[in-house]
Amino acid sequence: MSNAILYCIPAHQLLPAELPLYACPIPAGFPSPADDQLDAPLDLTQHLFRNPASTFLARIVGDSMTGAGIHPGDLIAVDRALTACDGSIVVAVVEGEHTVKRLRLRNGRAWLEAENDRYDSLELLADARLEVWGVVTHVIHALEGRPAATPLRQWHRKQA
Amino acid sequence: MYALIDCNNFYVSCERVFRPALADQPVVVLSNNDGCLISRSDEAKALGLKMGEPYHLVRPTLEQHGVAVFSSNYGLYGDMSRRVMQVLTGFSAQVEVYSIDEAFLNLAGLRYTAPDVRAYALLIRDTVQRHVGIPTCVGVAPTKTLAKLANRLARKQPLTERAVVLTTASECAAALSQTPIQDVWGIGRRYAAKLREYGIETAADLAAQPESWVRRQLGGITGVRLWHELHGHPCLDFDPHALDEDGCLLPAGGRQRRSVVCTRSFGRPQHAAEVLQEAVATFACRAAEKLRQQHLAAHLVTVLLGTDRYKARSGPATVSTTLTLPIATNDTGELLKAAHSALLRLWRPGTVYTRAGVMFCGLEAAGQVQTNLFVTASDQRNRPQLMAAVDTLNQRFGRGRVSYAAAGVASRSAVWKGRSAMRSSLYTTSWEELWQI
C-alpha cells in the first residue's frame, strides 16, 4: 500500500505554465559505473588491416575459390605490402584482369590454382610476367542472410 | 635535406590500380563536368593531347586512338592520396602534404639511418609503388625549391629511375643550368618573360645575379628567399603559398585577393527560374564560405549566367549584373538575398543557360568593415557566431551538411549538378561501389 495525495488544480491555471523539455535521458536508477570508462567500440579494421595504407577490400564475384572458403559475395582483404609465396591466396593480374587464385611456386615453375574442380589451373609460362597485385589476408563470409555488409545494388545487378 | 615525392599522372595512376588492362594504354581523366583534360598518361601525352584541352574539342582524337576516358572520381583519388601520404610517414617524421599528389619529406636527422640518400629515395619510390600501386618521382636536395627542381629532372628519366639526388654543390649547379627559368618553382610565365628580357634563361643565370638585384626585380623578400633556396640555403619561412594560383610570385604588398568566385557549368542546359535560383544560391553559399575562410567581406555581388558559347547565335555568351551592398559583409544570408535579386534582374524566360556563377568583389578585411551613415547593421548581433557555427559544422561533418534552404534540399542530386558520365567506381570508399574481383 502506498499513500497518494491528490491536489485539485483548475485547468485554466495550468495552461500558461511552461514545461521545460529535457532532451537528455534522466536516469531513474543509480548512475552507470561504466560511464567513466567508455571505450570506443571495437574497430574491425584494426584486426583486419596490419598495413592500413596498403590493404584494400574487394567483393568476390564468381565461384572459382569456393574450395578455399571464398564464396561469391564474400568480402576479402588484400594487402599489397605482403610478399606472396607458395600457397598464398593472391589477387593476380591475368591478361589485364584481376583474379583470386592460389599461387603455386615449385621447381622454378609458377601457376595459379583455382579451388573448384570446374576450373583449370593456369600455368604461368616462362615468358609471361607473374603480376601479383596483393596477398589475400582475410575472408569475410556471412553464414546467414545476405552476403556481408550493406545494400548491394551493384552486386545484385551483376548476379542477375 | 628535403625530398619531394610527386605522383606520376596521379589521377590516371589511381584509375590504373583497379584497371590493370589500362597499364600501357593511353588514358585521360576529365575535370568536373567532363569539361577538359586534367590528367594524362604518358601514352596520351605522346598523342599530343595537352593539359586543359576541352573534352568536346579533342573527342575525335580520343576516339580515333581508343583513349580510355574517365570523369574525375575525387572520392577515389582522395583515398589513394591518403594512402600514399600514410606510407610516406614511415620514411620521415616530418611529412608536409603539399597537394593531393605531392609531399615534402624532411630528411634531416636521417644521416645515420639512411646514409645513402639515393638508395633511400629509391626505397621510398618502390615502397609507394608496391604498397599503393602509384608510381612516383623523387627529388632530393638541400632546399625545397631545389628538391622541386630535382623532381622535375627526375620526370625526364626512364621509368625505372625517376629519382634525382642533389647533394654536392656541383650537382646542384649542373641541375640549375639544366632548368629553364620558367620551370623554377615560383617563377610564373609573367616573371619568366620579364627575366628573359634581362638575359636570364636558366635557374643558374638567376642564381648568379646579386641579391640586391633579385630583391629589386623579383617581388622583394619573397624573391630573395627563392634566390637563397636556389643557393642551397633553406629559408624556413619560404612559403610557396605566397604565390598566386598560377604559381606566380605575387608582387609584394599586392597579396590580397581581388575577388572570390564560384562558377560552374551545368551538366545539362537549364531554363527554369527555380533551378537557376538553387544553383546560384549554392554558389553564393560556397563563395561566402571562402570569404569567411580568408577573413574578408564583400561590397559587390555579381551574378553571371552563361548561354551556350559554342552555338552559332548572336548576342553575348555571358550576361551579368552587379549589386552594391551598403555595408561589406560575409554573412551568407545577406549575400544570398543580394544574389537572388541580381538573378531575378538577369533571368529571361525562355532562355537556356549552360552555366552560372557568383562573384564577390570590393573586398575588405572582415574585422574592419567601413560602416555606413545611413544604414545601421541591425539584426547583426549574433550573425558572426551563426556563420562561425555553420562553418565549423560543415568542416567537421562534410561540406553542405548544414546549408541554406535556398540552396535546395536535395542539391546532392540537383539537376544542374555536374556531368560525370564516365566516372569509375568509388572502389575504396563506398560499400555500394566496392571493388569487385
mmCIF file of C-alpha atoms in Angstrom, chain B residues 141-425:
data_model
loop_
_atom_site.group_PDB
_atom_site.id
_atom_site.type_symbol
_atom_site.label_atom_id
_atom_site.label_comp_id
_atom_site.label_asym_id
_atom_site.label_seq_id
_atom_site.Cartn_x
_atom_site.Cartn_y
_atom_site.Cartn_z
ATOM 1 C CA ALA B 141 68.099 18.362 -52.345
ATOM 2 C CA PRO B 142 69.150 20.739 -49.541
ATOM 3 C CA THR B 143 66.132 23.058 -50.029
ATOM 4 C CA LYS B 144 62.511 22.644 -51.047
ATOM 5 C CA THR B 145 62.999 24.721 -54.186
ATOM 6 C CA LEU B 146 65.943 22.589 -55.257
ATOM 7 C CA ALA B 147 64.020 19.402 -54.362
ATOM 8 C CA LYS B 148 61.219 20.574 -56.643
ATOM 9 C CA LEU B 149 63.765 21.216 -59.359
ATOM 10 C CA ALA B 150 65.361 17.776 -58.834
ATOM 11 C CA ASN B 151 61.912 16.204 -59.048
ATOM 12 C CA ARG B 152 61.314 17.916 -62.372
ATOM 13 C CA LEU B 153 64.574 16.469 -63.700
ATOM 14 C CA ALA B 154 63.608 13.025 -62.375
ATOM 15 C CA ARG B 155 60.461 13.120 -64.517
ATOM 16 C CA LYS B 156 62.615 13.109 -67.629
ATOM 17 C CA GLN B 157 64.396 9.920 -66.588
ATOM 18 C CA PRO B 158 63.354 6.446 -67.756
ATOM 19 C CA LEU B 159 60.596 4.762 -65.717
ATOM 20 C CA THR B 160 62.958 2.532 -63.757
ATOM 21 C CA GLU B 161 64.959 5.524 -62.475
ATOM 22 C CA ARG B 162 62.953 8.636 -61.734
ATOM 23 C CA ALA B 163 64.926 9.738 -58.687
ATOM 24 C CA VAL B 164 67.371 12.668 -58.679
ATOM 25 C CA VAL B 165 69.510 13.448 -55.652
ATOM 26 C CA LEU B 166 71.416 16.727 -55.444
ATOM 27 C CA THR B 167 73.926 16.627 -52.616
ATOM 28 C CA THR B 168 77.133 18.288 -53.764
ATOM 29 C CA ALA B 169 77.500 21.875 -54.953
ATOM 30 C CA SER B 170 78.473 20.704 -58.424
ATOM 31 C CA GLU B 171 75.379 18.510 -58.705
ATOM 32 C CA CYS B 172 73.199 21.474 -57.716
ATOM 33 C CA ALA B 173 74.988 23.737 -60.210
ATOM 34 C CA ALA B 174 74.508 21.234 -63.025
ATOM 35 C CA ALA B 175 70.813 20.906 -62.199
ATOM 36 C CA LEU B 176 70.346 24.694 -62.125
ATOM 37 C CA SER B 177 71.868 25.127 -65.563
ATOM 38 C CA GLN B 178 69.581 22.407 -66.980
ATOM 39 C CA THR B 179 66.456 24.144 -65.714
ATOM 40 C CA PRO B 180 64.777 26.792 -67.875
ATOM 41 C CA ILE B 181 63.792 29.835 -65.844
ATOM 42 C CA GLN B 182 60.028 29.291 -66.222
ATOM 43 C CA ASP B 183 60.363 25.845 -64.635
ATOM 44 C CA VAL B 184 61.663 27.279 -61.361
ATOM 45 C CA TRP B 185 59.095 26.860 -58.582
ATOM 46 C CA GLY B 186 57.548 30.273 -58.016
ATOM 47 C CA ILE B 187 58.526 31.863 -61.319
ATOM 48 C CA GLY B 188 55.403 32.107 -63.380
ATOM 49 C CA ARG B 189 55.091 32.914 -67.040
ATOM 50 C CA ARG B 190 54.964 36.669 -66.436
ATOM 51 C CA TYR B 191 58.107 36.741 -64.316
ATOM 52 C CA ALA B 192 59.880 34.375 -66.712
ATOM 53 C CA ALA B 193 59.202 36.757 -69.601
ATOM 54 C CA LYS B 194 60.470 39.678 -67.566
ATOM 55 C CA LEU B 195 63.640 37.832 -66.522
ATOM 56 C CA ARG B 196 64.353 36.764 -70.081
ATOM 57 C CA GLU B 197 64.463 40.421 -71.067
ATOM 58 C CA TYR B 198 67.486 40.662 -68.787
ATOM 59 C CA GLY B 199 69.048 37.646 -70.482
ATOM 60 C CA ILE B 200 68.189 35.245 -67.677
ATOM 61 C CA GLU B 201 67.352 31.959 -69.359
ATOM 62 C CA THR B 202 68.061 29.321 -66.727
ATOM 63 C CA ALA B 203 67.869 28.864 -62.966
ATOM 64 C CA ALA B 204 71.677 29.104 -62.929
ATOM 65 C CA ASP B 205 71.504 32.578 -64.517
ATOM 66 C CA LEU B 206 69.141 33.738 -61.792
ATOM 67 C CA ALA B 207 71.293 32.279 -59.031
ATOM 68 C CA ALA B 208 74.290 34.143 -60.486
ATOM 69 C CA GLN B 209 72.623 37.548 -60.023
ATOM 70 C CA PRO B 210 73.491 39.600 -56.946
ATOM 71 C CA GLU B 211 70.995 39.520 -54.089
ATOM 72 C CA SER B 212 70.230 43.241 -54.338
ATOM 73 C CA TRP B 213 69.226 42.879 -57.982
ATOM 74 C CA VAL B 214 66.917 39.979 -57.119
ATOM 75 C CA ARG B 215 65.332 41.997 -54.316
ATOM 76 C CA ARG B 216 64.550 44.813 -56.718
ATOM 77 C CA GLN B 217 63.358 42.748 -59.669
ATOM 78 C CA LEU B 218 61.674 39.727 -58.117
ATOM 79 C CA GLY B 219 58.980 40.784 -55.671
ATOM 80 C CA GLY B 220 61.160 41.835 -52.730
ATOM 81 C CA ILE B 221 61.764 39.469 -49.852
ATOM 82 C CA THR B 222 59.915 36.531 -51.437
ATOM 83 C CA GLY B 223 62.243 36.702 -54.418
ATOM 84 C CA VAL B 224 65.280 36.888 -52.145
ATOM 85 C CA ARG B 225 64.127 33.796 -50.290
ATOM 86 C CA LEU B 226 63.689 31.973 -53.579
ATOM 87 C CA TRP B 227 67.225 33.056 -54.554
ATOM 88 C CA HIS B 228 68.619 31.755 -51.231
ATOM 89 C CA GLU B 229 66.809 28.479 -51.749
ATOM 90 C CA LEU B 230 68.417 28.130 -55.190
ATOM 91 C CA HIS B 231 71.787 28.591 -53.476
ATOM 92 C CA GLY B 232 71.030 25.672 -51.181
ATOM 93 C CA HIS B 233 70.223 27.732 -48.089
ATOM 94 C CA PRO B 234 66.832 26.646 -46.783
ATOM 95 C CA CYS B 235 64.536 29.537 -45.903
ATOM 96 C CA LEU B 236 62.295 28.057 -43.283
ATOM 97 C CA ASP B 237 59.710 30.717 -43.869
ATOM 98 C CA PHE B 238 59.763 30.269 -47.611
ATOM 99 C CA ASP B 239 56.082 29.953 -48.202
ATOM 100 C CA PRO B 240 55.100 28.892 -51.674
ATOM 101 C CA HIS B 241 51.522 29.789 -50.700
ATOM 102 C CA ALA B 242 52.596 33.388 -51.176
ATOM 103 C CA LEU B 243 52.312 32.522 -54.839
ATOM 104 C CA ASP B 244 49.097 33.059 -56.728
ATOM 105 C CA GLU B 245 47.019 30.266 -58.282
ATOM 106 C CA ASP B 246 49.253 30.040 -61.336
ATOM 107 C CA GLY B 247 52.345 29.597 -59.200
ATOM 108 C CA CYS B 248 53.493 33.134 -59.940
ATOM 109 C CA LEU B 249 55.211 35.311 -57.398
ATOM 110 C CA LEU B 250 52.778 37.966 -56.334
ATOM 111 C CA PRO B 251 54.143 41.487 -56.154
ATOM 112 C CA ALA B 252 54.919 42.463 -52.564
ATOM 113 C CA GLY B 253 52.028 44.238 -50.897
ATOM 114 C CA GLY B 254 49.573 43.104 -53.537
ATOM 115 C CA ARG B 255 48.868 39.782 -51.953
ATOM 116 C CA GLN B 256 45.276 40.394 -51.007
ATOM 117 C CA ARG B 257 42.695 38.744 -53.178
ATOM 118 C CA ARG B 258 40.712 40.885 -55.541
ATOM 119 C CA SER B 259 37.682 38.640 -55.829
ATOM 120 C CA VAL B 260 36.127 35.394 -54.705
ATOM 121 C CA VAL B 261 34.381 33.419 -57.409
ATOM 122 C CA CYS B 262 32.294 30.299 -57.575
ATOM 123 C CA THR B 263 31.084 29.392 -61.022
ATOM 124 C CA ARG B 264 30.260 26.157 -62.768
ATOM 125 C CA SER B 265 28.850 24.763 -65.978
ATOM 126 C CA PHE B 266 25.679 22.763 -65.752
ATOM 127 C CA GLY B 267 25.519 19.102 -66.628
ATOM 128 C CA ARG B 268 22.573 19.889 -68.854
ATOM 129 C CA PRO B 269 21.358 23.309 -70.032
ATOM 130 C CA GLN B 270 18.749 24.816 -67.660
ATOM 131 C CA HIS B 271 15.977 27.337 -68.094
ATOM 132 C CA ALA B 272 13.683 27.067 -65.051
ATOM 133 C CA ALA B 273 13.996 30.018 -62.672
ATOM 134 C CA GLU B 274 13.785 27.783 -59.597
ATOM 135 C CA VAL B 275 16.632 25.592 -60.785
ATOM 136 C CA LEU B 276 18.868 28.561 -61.552
ATOM 137 C CA GLN B 277 17.978 30.125 -58.238
ATOM 138 C CA GLU B 278 19.018 26.983 -56.427
ATOM 139 C CA ALA B 279 22.287 26.811 -58.331
ATOM 140 C CA VAL B 280 23.100 30.481 -57.728
ATOM 141 C CA ALA B 281 22.252 30.120 -54.039
ATOM 142 C CA THR B 282 24.554 27.131 -53.750
ATOM 143 C CA PHE B 283 27.410 29.027 -55.397
ATOM 144 C CA ALA B 284 26.760 32.059 -53.189
ATOM 145 C CA CYS B 285 26.890 29.880 -50.073
ATOM 146 C CA ARG B 286 30.153 28.342 -51.190
ATOM 147 C CA ALA B 287 31.721 31.695 -52.113
ATOM 148 C CA ALA B 288 30.584 33.184 -48.790
ATOM 149 C CA GLU B 289 32.320 30.313 -47.047
ATOM 150 C CA LYS B 290 35.504 31.131 -48.966
ATOM 151 C CA LEU B 291 35.163 34.795 -47.935
ATOM 152 C CA ARG B 292 34.974 33.860 -44.273
ATOM 153 C CA GLN B 293 37.892 31.460 -44.571
ATOM 154 C CA GLN B 294 40.016 34.355 -45.718
ATOM 155 C CA HIS B 295 38.543 36.802 -43.215
ATOM 156 C CA LEU B 296 37.187 39.023 -45.947
ATOM 157 C CA ALA B 297 33.922 40.844 -46.504
ATOM 158 C CA ALA B 298 32.495 41.878 -49.874
ATOM 159 C CA HIS B 299 30.841 45.046 -51.151
ATOM 160 C CA LEU B 300 29.840 43.870 -54.598
ATOM 161 C CA VAL B 301 27.796 40.857 -55.551
ATOM 162 C CA THR B 302 27.906 39.794 -59.188
ATOM 163 C CA VAL B 303 25.766 37.072 -60.663
ATOM 164 C CA LEU B 304 26.717 35.596 -64.029
ATOM 165 C CA LEU B 305 24.629 33.495 -66.377
ATOM 166 C CA GLY B 306 26.142 31.860 -69.417
ATOM 167 C CA THR B 307 24.419 30.733 -72.576
ATOM 168 C CA ASP B 308 25.886 28.149 -74.887
ATOM 169 C CA ARG B 309 29.131 29.594 -76.131
ATOM 170 C CA TYR B 310 29.549 27.073 -78.894
ATOM 171 C CA LYS B 311 26.195 27.592 -80.551
ATOM 172 C CA ALA B 312 26.081 29.895 -83.513
ATOM 173 C CA ARG B 313 23.928 32.699 -82.203
ATOM 174 C CA SER B 314 24.247 36.413 -81.841
ATOM 175 C CA GLY B 315 24.419 38.161 -78.521
ATOM 176 C CA PRO B 316 26.746 37.911 -75.605
ATOM 177 C CA ALA B 317 27.560 34.450 -74.274
ATOM 178 C CA THR B 318 27.604 35.642 -70.679
ATOM 179 C CA VAL B 319 25.308 38.133 -69.022
ATOM 180 C CA SER B 320 25.983 39.520 -65.606
ATOM 181 C CA THR B 321 24.742 42.081 -63.175
ATOM 182 C CA THR B 322 26.308 43.559 -60.067
ATOM 183 C CA LEU B 323 24.666 44.797 -56.895
ATOM 184 C CA THR B 324 26.355 47.062 -54.394
ATOM 185 C CA LEU B 325 25.827 46.319 -50.745
ATOM 186 C CA PRO B 326 25.569 49.251 -48.336
ATOM 187 C CA ILE B 327 27.998 47.595 -45.952
ATOM 188 C CA ALA B 328 30.543 44.937 -46.826
ATOM 189 C CA THR B 329 29.527 41.606 -45.396
ATOM 190 C CA ASN B 330 30.405 37.944 -45.362
ATOM 191 C CA ASP B 331 27.054 36.900 -43.985
ATOM 192 C CA THR B 332 25.605 34.164 -46.166
ATOM 193 C CA GLY B 333 22.029 35.334 -45.547
ATOM 194 C CA GLU B 334 22.629 38.849 -46.813
ATOM 195 C CA LEU B 335 24.761 37.727 -49.722
ATOM 196 C CA LEU B 336 22.038 35.249 -50.679
ATOM 197 C CA LYS B 337 19.411 37.996 -50.720
ATOM 198 C CA ALA B 338 21.579 40.128 -52.983
ATOM 199 C CA ALA B 339 22.431 37.241 -55.285
ATOM 200 C CA HIS B 340 18.766 36.354 -55.531
ATOM 201 C CA SER B 341 17.637 39.823 -56.576
ATOM 202 C CA ALA B 342 20.541 40.061 -59.020
ATOM 203 C CA LEU B 343 19.449 36.783 -60.570
ATOM 204 C CA LEU B 344 15.852 37.996 -60.942
ATOM 205 C CA ARG B 345 17.128 41.003 -62.876
ATOM 206 C CA LEU B 346 19.107 38.818 -65.226
ATOM 207 C CA TRP B 347 16.877 35.878 -65.866
ATOM 208 C CA ARG B 348 14.802 35.926 -69.032
ATOM 209 C CA PRO B 349 12.069 33.373 -69.547
ATOM 210 C CA GLY B 350 12.695 31.049 -72.452
ATOM 211 C CA THR B 351 16.460 31.435 -72.415
ATOM 212 C CA VAL B 352 18.526 28.334 -71.906
ATOM 213 C CA TYR B 353 21.540 28.736 -69.648
ATOM 214 C CA THR B 354 24.590 26.499 -69.570
ATOM 215 C CA ARG B 355 26.460 27.968 -66.640
ATOM 216 C CA ALA B 356 26.018 30.230 -63.679
ATOM 217 C CA GLY B 357 28.283 31.846 -61.179
ATOM 218 C CA VAL B 358 28.590 34.202 -58.272
ATOM 219 C CA MET B 359 31.464 36.612 -57.749
ATOM 220 C CA PHE B 360 32.182 38.763 -54.724
ATOM 221 C CA CYS B 361 34.359 41.850 -55.226
ATOM 222 C CA GLY B 362 35.166 45.009 -53.352
ATOM 223 C CA LEU B 363 36.826 43.013 -50.638
ATOM 224 C CA GLU B 364 37.974 44.323 -47.326
ATOM 225 C CA ALA B 365 39.197 42.766 -44.117
ATOM 226 C CA ALA B 366 36.247 41.330 -42.225
ATOM 227 C CA GLY B 367 37.016 42.884 -38.848
ATOM 228 C CA GLN B 368 37.446 46.425 -40.165
ATOM 229 C CA VAL B 369 34.409 46.975 -42.320
ATOM 230 C CA GLN B 370 33.630 50.563 -43.168
ATOM 231 C CA THR B 371 30.250 51.432 -41.689
ATOM 232 C CA ASN B 372 27.590 53.449 -43.439
ATOM 233 C CA LEU B 373 25.954 56.552 -42.038
ATOM 234 C CA PHE B 374 22.557 55.763 -43.480
ATOM 235 C CA VAL B 375 22.347 52.086 -42.846
ATOM 236 C CA THR B 376 22.635 50.508 -39.476
ATOM 237 C CA ALA B 377 23.629 46.939 -39.184
ATOM 238 C CA SER B 378 20.621 45.921 -37.133
ATOM 239 C CA ASP B 379 19.849 42.250 -36.536
ATOM 240 C CA GLN B 380 23.569 41.629 -36.869
ATOM 241 C CA ARG B 381 24.295 40.816 -33.298
ATOM 242 C CA ASN B 382 24.646 37.081 -33.421
ATOM 243 C CA ARG B 383 25.210 36.599 -37.120
ATOM 244 C CA PRO B 384 29.016 36.160 -36.994
ATOM 245 C CA GLN B 385 28.574 33.470 -34.364
ATOM 246 C CA LEU B 386 25.918 31.777 -36.504
ATOM 247 C CA MET B 387 28.210 31.825 -39.540
ATOM 248 C CA ALA B 388 31.126 30.502 -37.466
ATOM 249 C CA ALA B 389 28.905 27.703 -36.151
ATOM 250 C CA VAL B 390 27.737 26.749 -39.658
ATOM 251 C CA ASP B 391 31.316 26.718 -40.949
ATOM 252 C CA THR B 392 32.513 24.615 -38.028
ATOM 253 C CA LEU B 393 29.726 22.085 -38.541
ATOM 254 C CA ASN B 394 30.440 21.821 -42.246
ATOM 255 C CA GLN B 395 34.150 21.459 -41.641
ATOM 256 C CA ARG B 396 33.587 18.680 -39.161
ATOM 257 C CA PHE B 397 30.808 16.765 -40.878
ATOM 258 C CA GLY B 398 31.471 17.453 -44.517
ATOM 259 C CA ARG B 399 30.656 20.265 -46.898
ATOM 260 C CA GLY B 400 26.998 21.133 -47.248
ATOM 261 C CA ARG B 401 25.882 19.273 -44.127
ATOM 262 C CA VAL B 402 24.292 22.477 -42.885
ATOM 263 C CA SER B 403 23.094 24.746 -45.653
ATOM 264 C CA TYR B 404 20.509 27.349 -46.549
ATOM 265 C CA ALA B 405 17.194 26.071 -47.829
ATOM 266 C CA ALA B 406 17.558 28.419 -50.797
ATOM 267 C CA ALA B 407 20.420 26.234 -51.990
ATOM 268 C CA GLY B 408 17.939 23.392 -52.333
ATOM 269 C CA VAL B 409 17.283 20.479 -50.047
ATOM 270 C CA ALA B 410 18.227 17.756 -52.491
ATOM 271 C CA SER B 411 21.119 19.580 -54.078
ATOM 272 C CA ARG B 412 23.266 16.446 -53.970
ATOM 273 C CA SER B 413 21.189 15.156 -56.829
ATOM 274 C CA ALA B 414 20.226 18.528 -58.267
ATOM 275 C CA VAL B 415 19.612 18.658 -61.981
ATOM 276 C CA TRP B 416 22.137 21.450 -62.522
ATOM 277 C CA LYS B 417 24.866 19.428 -60.867
ATOM 278 C CA GLY B 418 27.804 18.391 -62.956
ATOM 279 C CA ARG B 419 28.090 15.783 -65.570
ATOM 280 C CA SER B 420 30.336 12.837 -64.798
ATOM 281 C CA ALA B 421 29.229 10.251 -67.257
ATOM 282 C CA MET B 422 32.385 8.173 -67.196
ATOM 283 C CA ARG B 423 33.265 8.054 -63.525
ATOM 284 C CA SER B 424 34.834 4.819 -62.323
ATOM 285 C CA SER B 425 33.567 3.189 -59.122
#
